[in-house]
Structure formats: C-alpha cells, structure tokens
CSV table of C-alpha atoms in Angstrom, one decimal:
chain,number,residue,atom,x,y,z
O,1,MET,CA,-92.9,-32.2,70.6
O,2,SER,CA,-92.3,-28.9,69.5
O,3,CYS,CA,-89.9,-28.3,72.4
O,4,PHE,CA,-87.8,-31.4,71.3
O,5,SER,CA,-87.5,-30.0,67.8
O,6,VAL,CA,-86.4,-26.7,69.1
O,7,ALA,CA,-83.7,-28.2,71.6
O,8,ASP,CA,-82.4,-30.3,68.8
O,9,LYS,CA,-81.8,-27.5,66.4
O,10,SER,CA,-80.2,-25.5,69.2
O,11,GLU,CA,-77.9,-28.4,69.8
O,12,GLU,CA,-77.0,-28.6,66.1
O,13,GLY,CA,-76.5,-24.8,65.7
O,14,SER,CA,-74.2,-25.0,68.7
O,15,GLU,CA,-72.3,-27.8,67.2
O,16,GLU,CA,-71.9,-26.1,63.7
O,17,ASN,CA,-70.6,-22.7,65.0
O,18,PRO,CA,-67.4,-23.9,66.7
O,19,GLU,CA,-66.5,-25.7,63.3
O,20,SER,CA,-67.0,-22.5,61.1
O,21,LYS,CA,-65.1,-20.5,63.8
O,22,GLU,CA,-62.1,-22.9,63.9
O,23,GLY,CA,-61.9,-23.4,60.1
O,24,THR,CA,-61.4,-19.9,59.0
O,25,PRO,CA,-58.3,-19.1,61.1
O,26,SER,CA,-56.4,-22.3,60.0
O,27,GLU,CA,-56.7,-21.7,56.4
O,28,SER,CA,-54.9,-18.1,56.4
O,29,LYS,CA,-52.4,-19.0,59.1
O,30,PRO,CA,-48.8,-18.1,57.7
O,31,ILE,CA,-45.7,-20.3,57.9
O,32,ILE,CA,-43.5,-19.1,60.6
O,33,LEU,CA,-39.7,-20.3,60.6
O,34,THR,CA,-37.7,-20.8,63.6
O,35,GLU,CA,-34.5,-19.0,64.2
O,36,GLU,CA,-32.4,-22.1,63.2
O,37,GLU,CA,-34.4,-22.4,59.9
O,38,LYS,CA,-34.0,-18.7,59.0
O,39,LYS,CA,-30.1,-18.9,59.6
O,40,ALA,CA,-29.9,-22.2,57.4
O,41,LYS,CA,-31.9,-20.5,54.6
O,42,LEU,CA,-29.5,-17.5,54.8
O,43,ARG,CA,-26.5,-19.9,54.7
O,44,ARG,CA,-27.8,-21.6,51.7
O,45,LEU,CA,-28.3,-18.3,50.0
O,46,GLU,CA,-24.9,-17.0,50.9
O,47,GLU,CA,-23.4,-20.3,49.7
O,48,LEU,CA,-25.2,-20.0,46.4
O,49,ARG,CA,-24.1,-16.4,46.0
O,50,VAL,CA,-20.4,-17.4,46.7
O,51,LEU,CA,-20.7,-20.2,44.0
O,52,LYS,CA,-22.1,-18.0,41.4
O,53,ARG,CA,-19.3,-15.3,42.0
O,54,LYS,CA,-16.8,-17.9,41.9
O,55,GLU,CA,-18.0,-19.4,38.5
O,56,ARG,CA,-18.1,-16.0,37.1
O,57,GLU,CA,-14.5,-15.1,38.3
O,58,GLU,CA,-13.4,-18.3,36.8
O,59,ALA,CA,-15.2,-17.6,33.5
O,60,GLU,CA,-13.6,-14.2,33.3
O,61,LYS,CA,-10.1,-15.4,34.2
O,62,SER,CA,-10.4,-18.1,31.3
O,63,SER,CA,-11.6,-15.4,29.1
O,64,GLU,CA,-8.5,-13.1,30.0
O,65,VAL,CA,-6.1,-16.1,29.6
O,66,GLU,CA,-7.6,-16.8,26.1
O,67,LYS,CA,-7.1,-13.1,25.3
O,68,GLU,CA,-3.7,-12.8,26.4
O,69,LYS,CA,-2.7,-16.0,24.3
O,70,LYS,CA,-4.4,-14.3,21.2
O,71,ARG,CA,-2.7,-11.0,21.9
O,72,ILE,CA,0.8,-12.8,22.1
O,73,SER,CA,0.1,-14.8,19.1
O,74,GLU,CA,-1.1,-11.7,17.0
O,75,GLY,CA,1.9,-9.8,18.5
O,76,LYS,CA,4.5,-12.4,17.3
O,77,MET,CA,2.7,-12.5,13.8
O,78,LEU,CA,2.8,-8.8,13.6
O,79,SER,CA,6.5,-8.9,14.5
O,80,SER,CA,7.2,-11.3,12.0
O,81,ILE,CA,5.3,-9.3,9.3
O,82,ARG,CA,7.1,-6.0,10.2
O,83,LYS,CA,10.4,-7.9,10.0
O,84,ASN,CA,9.6,-9.4,6.6
O,85,GLN,CA,8.7,-5.9,5.5
O,86,ASP,CA,11.9,-4.3,6.8
O,87,ASP,CA,13.9,-7.0,5.2
O,88,LEU,CA,12.1,-6.3,1.9
O,89,GLU,CA,12.4,-2.7,2.3
O,90,MET,CA,16.1,-2.8,2.9
O,91,LYS,CA,16.7,-5.1,-0.1
O,92,LYS,CA,14.8,-2.7,-2.1
O,93,ILE,CA,16.7,0.3,-1.0
O,94,ALA,CA,20.2,-1.5,-1.6
O,95,GLU,CA,18.7,-2.4,-5.1
O,96,GLU,CA,17.7,1.0,-5.8
O,97,ARG,CA,21.0,2.4,-4.6
O,98,ARG,CA,22.8,-0.2,-6.9
O,99,ARG,CA,20.6,0.7,-9.8
O,100,GLU,CA,21.0,4.5,-9.2
O,101,LYS,CA,24.9,4.1,-9.0
O,102,LEU,CA,25.0,2.0,-12.1
O,103,GLU,CA,22.8,4.6,-14.0
O,104,THR,CA,24.8,7.6,-12.7
O,105,GLN,CA,27.9,5.7,-14.0
O,106,ARG,CA,26.4,5.1,-17.4
O,107,ALA,CA,25.0,8.6,-17.7
O,108,LYS,CA,28.5,9.9,-16.8
O,109,GLU,CA,30.0,7.8,-19.5
O,110,ARG,CA,27.1,8.9,-22.0
O,111,VAL,CA,27.9,12.8,-21.1
O,112,ARG,CA,31.7,12.2,-21.5
O,113,GLY,CA,31.0,10.6,-24.9
O,114,GLN,CA,28.7,13.3,-25.9
O,115,ILE,CA,31.2,15.9,-24.8
O,116,GLU,CA,33.9,14.2,-27.0
O,117,GLU,CA,31.6,14.0,-29.8
O,118,ASP,CA,30.8,17.7,-29.7
O,119,LYS,CA,34.4,18.4,-29.6
O,120,ARG,CA,35.2,16.4,-32.7
O,121,ALA,CA,32.2,17.8,-34.5
O,122,ARG,CA,33.3,21.5,-33.6
O,123,ARG,CA,36.9,20.7,-34.7
O,124,GLU,CA,35.6,19.2,-38.1
O,125,ALA,CA,33.4,22.2,-38.6
O,126,GLU,CA,36.1,24.6,-38.0
O,127,GLU,CA,38.3,22.8,-40.3
O,128,LYS,CA,35.8,22.5,-42.9
O,129,ARG,CA,35.1,26.2,-42.6
O,130,ARG,CA,38.7,27.0,-43.1
O,131,ASN,CA,39.3,24.5,-45.9
O,132,PRO,CA,35.8,24.1,-47.8
O,133,ASN,CA,37.4,22.4,-50.7
O,134,ALA,CA,39.3,19.8,-48.7
O,135,PRO,CA,38.5,16.3,-50.2
O,136,ARG,CA,38.9,14.7,-46.8
O,137,ILE,CA,36.3,16.8,-45.1
O,138,SER,CA,33.8,16.9,-48.1
O,139,SER,CA,34.0,13.3,-49.3
O,140,ILE,CA,34.6,11.2,-46.0
O,141,PRO,CA,31.6,11.4,-43.5
O,142,PRO,CA,32.5,12.9,-40.1
O,143,PRO,CA,34.2,10.2,-38.0
O,144,SER,CA,32.2,11.3,-35.0
O,145,ILE,CA,29.0,10.1,-36.4
O,146,LYS,CA,30.3,6.7,-37.2
O,147,PRO,CA,31.4,5.8,-33.6
O,148,VAL,CA,27.9,7.0,-32.2
O,149,ALA,CA,26.0,4.8,-34.7
O,150,ALA,CA,28.1,1.7,-34.0
O,151,SER,CA,27.7,2.1,-30.2
O,152,SER,CA,24.0,3.0,-30.4
O,153,SER,CA,23.2,0.4,-32.9
O,154,GLU,CA,24.5,-2.4,-30.6
O,155,PRO,CA,22.8,-1.9,-27.3
O,156,ASN,CA,24.2,-3.8,-24.5
O,157,PRO,CA,21.8,-6.7,-23.8
O,158,LYS,CA,22.2,-6.4,-20.1
O,159,TYR,CA,20.5,-2.9,-20.2
O,160,THR,CA,17.1,-3.1,-18.6
O,161,GLN,CA,16.6,0.6,-18.0
O,162,SER,CA,17.3,3.9,-19.7
O,163,ARG,CA,17.7,7.1,-18.2
O,164,ILE,CA,15.8,9.8,-20.4
O,165,GLN,CA,16.5,13.6,-20.2
O,166,ILE,CA,13.8,15.6,-21.7
O,167,ARG,CA,14.5,19.3,-22.6
O,168,LEU,CA,11.5,21.6,-22.6
O,169,PRO,CA,11.1,24.6,-24.8
O,170,ASN,CA,11.8,26.9,-21.9
O,171,GLY,CA,15.0,25.4,-21.1
O,172,SER,CA,13.8,23.3,-18.0
O,173,THR,CA,14.4,19.5,-18.1
O,174,LEU,CA,12.8,16.4,-16.7
O,175,VAL,CA,14.7,13.3,-16.0
O,176,GLN,CA,13.1,9.9,-15.6
O,177,THR,CA,14.2,6.3,-15.8
O,178,PHE,CA,12.3,4.0,-18.0
O,179,SER,CA,12.3,0.1,-19.0
O,180,VAL,CA,14.0,-0.4,-22.2
O,181,LYS,CA,11.0,-2.4,-23.2
O,182,GLU,CA,8.6,0.8,-22.7
O,183,SER,CA,7.6,2.6,-25.8
O,184,LEU,CA,8.5,6.1,-26.7
O,185,SER,CA,4.8,7.0,-26.3
O,186,SER,CA,5.3,6.2,-22.5
O,187,VAL,CA,8.1,9.0,-22.4
O,188,ARG,CA,5.6,11.4,-24.1
O,189,LEU,CA,2.8,10.5,-21.7
O,190,TYR,CA,5.2,11.0,-18.7
O,191,THR,CA,6.2,14.3,-20.2
O,192,ASN,CA,2.7,15.7,-20.9
O,193,MET,CA,1.9,14.7,-17.2
O,194,ASN,CA,4.7,16.3,-15.6
O,195,ARG,CA,5.6,19.4,-17.6
O,196,SER,CA,4.6,22.8,-16.6
O,197,ASP,CA,6.2,25.2,-18.9
O,198,PRO,CA,4.3,28.0,-20.4
O,199,GLU,CA,4.4,26.6,-23.8
O,200,PHE,CA,2.6,23.6,-23.1
O,201,ASN,CA,-1.0,23.8,-24.3
O,202,GLY,CA,-2.1,20.3,-23.6
O,203,SER,CA,-1.5,18.7,-26.8
O,204,ALA,CA,0.9,15.6,-27.3
O,205,CYS,CA,4.6,16.7,-27.6
O,206,GLN,CA,6.9,15.7,-30.3
O,207,PHE,CA,10.5,14.6,-29.8
O,208,MET,CA,13.6,15.2,-31.5
O,209,THR,CA,17.4,14.6,-30.9
O,210,SER,CA,20.0,17.2,-31.6
O,211,PHE,CA,23.0,15.0,-32.6
O,212,PRO,CA,22.5,13.2,-34.7
O,213,ARG,CA,19.5,15.3,-35.7
O,214,LYS,CA,16.4,13.3,-35.7
O,215,VAL,CA,12.5,14.0,-35.6
O,216,PHE,CA,10.8,10.9,-34.5
O,217,THR,CA,7.7,9.9,-36.8
O,218,GLN,CA,4.3,8.9,-35.4
O,219,GLU,CA,5.1,5.3,-36.0
O,220,GLU,CA,8.1,5.4,-33.9
O,221,TYR,CA,6.2,6.4,-30.9
O,222,GLU,CA,4.9,2.9,-30.6
O,223,LYS,CA,8.5,1.3,-30.7
O,224,THR,CA,10.4,0.5,-27.6
O,225,LEU,CA,13.3,2.6,-26.3
O,226,GLU,CA,15.6,-0.2,-26.9
O,227,SER,CA,14.5,-0.6,-30.6
O,228,LEU,CA,15.0,3.2,-31.0
O,229,GLU,CA,18.6,2.8,-29.5
O,230,LEU,CA,17.7,5.2,-26.6
O,231,VAL,CA,19.6,3.2,-24.2
O,232,PRO,CA,21.4,3.2,-21.5
O,233,SER,CA,20.5,7.1,-21.6
O,234,ALA,CA,19.4,9.5,-24.0
O,235,VAL,CA,18.6,13.4,-24.3
O,236,LEU,CA,15.2,14.1,-26.1
O,237,ILE,CA,14.2,17.6,-27.0
O,238,VAL,CA,10.5,18.7,-27.2
O,239,LYS,CA,9.9,20.4,-30.5
O,240,LYS,CA,8.3,24.1,-30.0
C-alpha cells in the first residue's frame, strides 16, 4: 500500500513539472514582427510625418498670406495718411507765404507812412523853430497827427493779425506776428521770454510808443491789440 502511494505521488510530480516549465517561458515571450509588418509600420509612420509636415506648411503659408494682406492694407493706409499730411503741409505753406506776403506789404505801407509822418513832423518843427509866433503853427494841431489818428482809429475789419516790432533798451529788436484779438499782455509775455539784453532783470517790461508818444497803463495791457489800435503793425518801445 505504501508503494502505491509513492508511485502515485511520483506520477503527480512528473505531471506538474512539465506545466510549470512550459508556463514560464510563454508569459515573457516578446512579440516579433515580420519583415512585412515592419515595413508596413514604417510606411504608416512616414505617411503620418508627411501629413503633419504638409499641414504645418499649409498653416505657415496661410499665415504668410494674411500677413501680406495686412501689410498691403497698412501700406495703403500709411500712403493715404502721408498724402493727406503732405497736402495739408502744402496748403499750410501756401497760406503762410500768402500771409507773410500780405504782412510784408502792410508793414512796408506802415513804414512808408511813418517816414512821411516823420518828414512832416520835422518840417513843422523846423518851421515852428523859425517862426515861433506863427499863429498857424501854434493854434492849429500838427496835420501829421490827425491822419494817423484817423487811420488808426478805424482799423480795417479784415485784419486778423498784427506785426509787432519791439525795440529793446540796448537797440536790438524782436519782431513777431500776433492775432489782433490777443492782449497787450501777450506781447509783454513774449518779450520777457525772448529778450536777452543786459538790461533785463526778470521783471515785467513796460511799453510805450514814440509817435504819438504814449505810455500804456496797467489796465491797457488787458486790452486787445485791435482795441489799442496796434494793427496791422506797430512799433513798441520797452521803457528803461
């Protein structure tokens, strides 16, 4: 009976060992591709790579097209802006030249009038010196003053600017064009900001005219050049 048991166990052991030996290699066995399968897999990878590259190139091409369209559009816009700016600049230059020409003409007329006025004043002064008791000279105001008053008291309404010449104490001059609606204080501010004569101590300057002689009051600095009859041009002297 014991021999039968040993034989049975021996047979069972002999049956179990082959299973354990066969099971272990089957679980760790790698997948081996055939040459055809390898080639097919490589073809799929290559096709995928080509497809990705094509998609990327198309996206880049589309982006470049959009950039070019944007560049052309912006270029046209900039060209239009530059043309408008050039047109405005040309109009501005033409208007400035026309204004300067008109101001120069008016200034010449003003200077000619002042020269004639000075000549008349000198003649009358000489005549008065030679004939101090002459009734015509002593009783009648100098005729040179009346035309100036008449011309200055009726400023031409079309004047929009006035050319002001400012004579500084050291003999130098400043010349600037102002709107007839600007106040005399604007002229004073311009003078204080641009003068460099040694007499300037930083305080607000005071103006006067030589003919007819007039010293402007503090209240008159708030009046316009038009209301002070300083159009279309005038000469202001800075008091020492």
